[in-house]
Phi, psi and omega in degrees: 000122190300152177280170191296336178285316177296328173290326177292314178293321164308316186293312184305314186298310176309310183290313169312318182281330186275345170288332190292141173277337177206153170226148180218149179282140171235168192308332186250010181157228187247128174250130178240136182233142167229102190292323188286338164247070194300339184272000175273101189301316188296345184252354181234089183223151174258128177258122180270124191220162167071049180054055180308127175262008187279151180266180181302312184295314176301315179300313183296319177293325176290327166304315174311315184287323185277300188285335174298316179299328184274008178067032172263146181282322190271166165237131177216129179237133176242133180228129177263025180242102180303316177293327177288313182300315180298321176299313187281342192302311182297325182293321181294319186289336176291322176288356179089017179262164175273120183242116179226145172259120183268116189268129170267127181237134179282156174270133179236142177290138182258344178090352179283133178301141176236151173257083189298347177292342180286341173256147180234132171289143185225153176288152173303326182300330182296331183269339180313320174303320177286332175287317174310311185292316179291336175290322180291352180277341185271166179290327176291346189274006182273353180263118181300321177289323166305315183290321176304316184289329183289318175295327176289335182304320178304318170300318175301312183285318179305316166300324180292314189265008180055054195274151163256157177234133172236147189215148169248147189242133170240117179057034182083354182257140175301123176262315173212159182211165174205150178256139172245128180250105189280140181061005179230041186289147173293159187225339188206174176271152177176182183218145171238125178275140188235114179254122181225158178221127185290150175300154175291147187280131184302000000 
């Protein structure tokens, strides 16, 4: 039986692939594309897999070829090998990329009493205004089309993960919410390295 971290990474991989409209091989793994929201980086990503032996410059150049040919302005590579990602991070930063370790955390019981009556299951559409409002607080959220694509991303991921949605309300407004992915739960802590490069400024 796979250990909890392996199960967790497998979950993330299944979600990525189920969200994709098309998947193609690239030199270092699998290239995932979702053409209808090209500004959503998490749906248009290059997965570096299988003990990649390339250095940061080689990966960046390959990303330019593959994602550039797809008409994407951004560049994004995901590596689920913590040691490899940590080794490549300094070189990616020198190349002008952002290098981040995305932490996955387990749920642990706290022993605190909870009042489930405060949370209600809601339709995804009920949460979309709150998502749009939250996205609008970021610099990239000033563009209406970008906001629309990022909100629609939640639909794509929800459908891929068979999601249910829950929210708490205060004075009729969404105060907090969560997504529950049925039969695809997280089980462990781990890190996935995320390497991204912003589109050029016009």
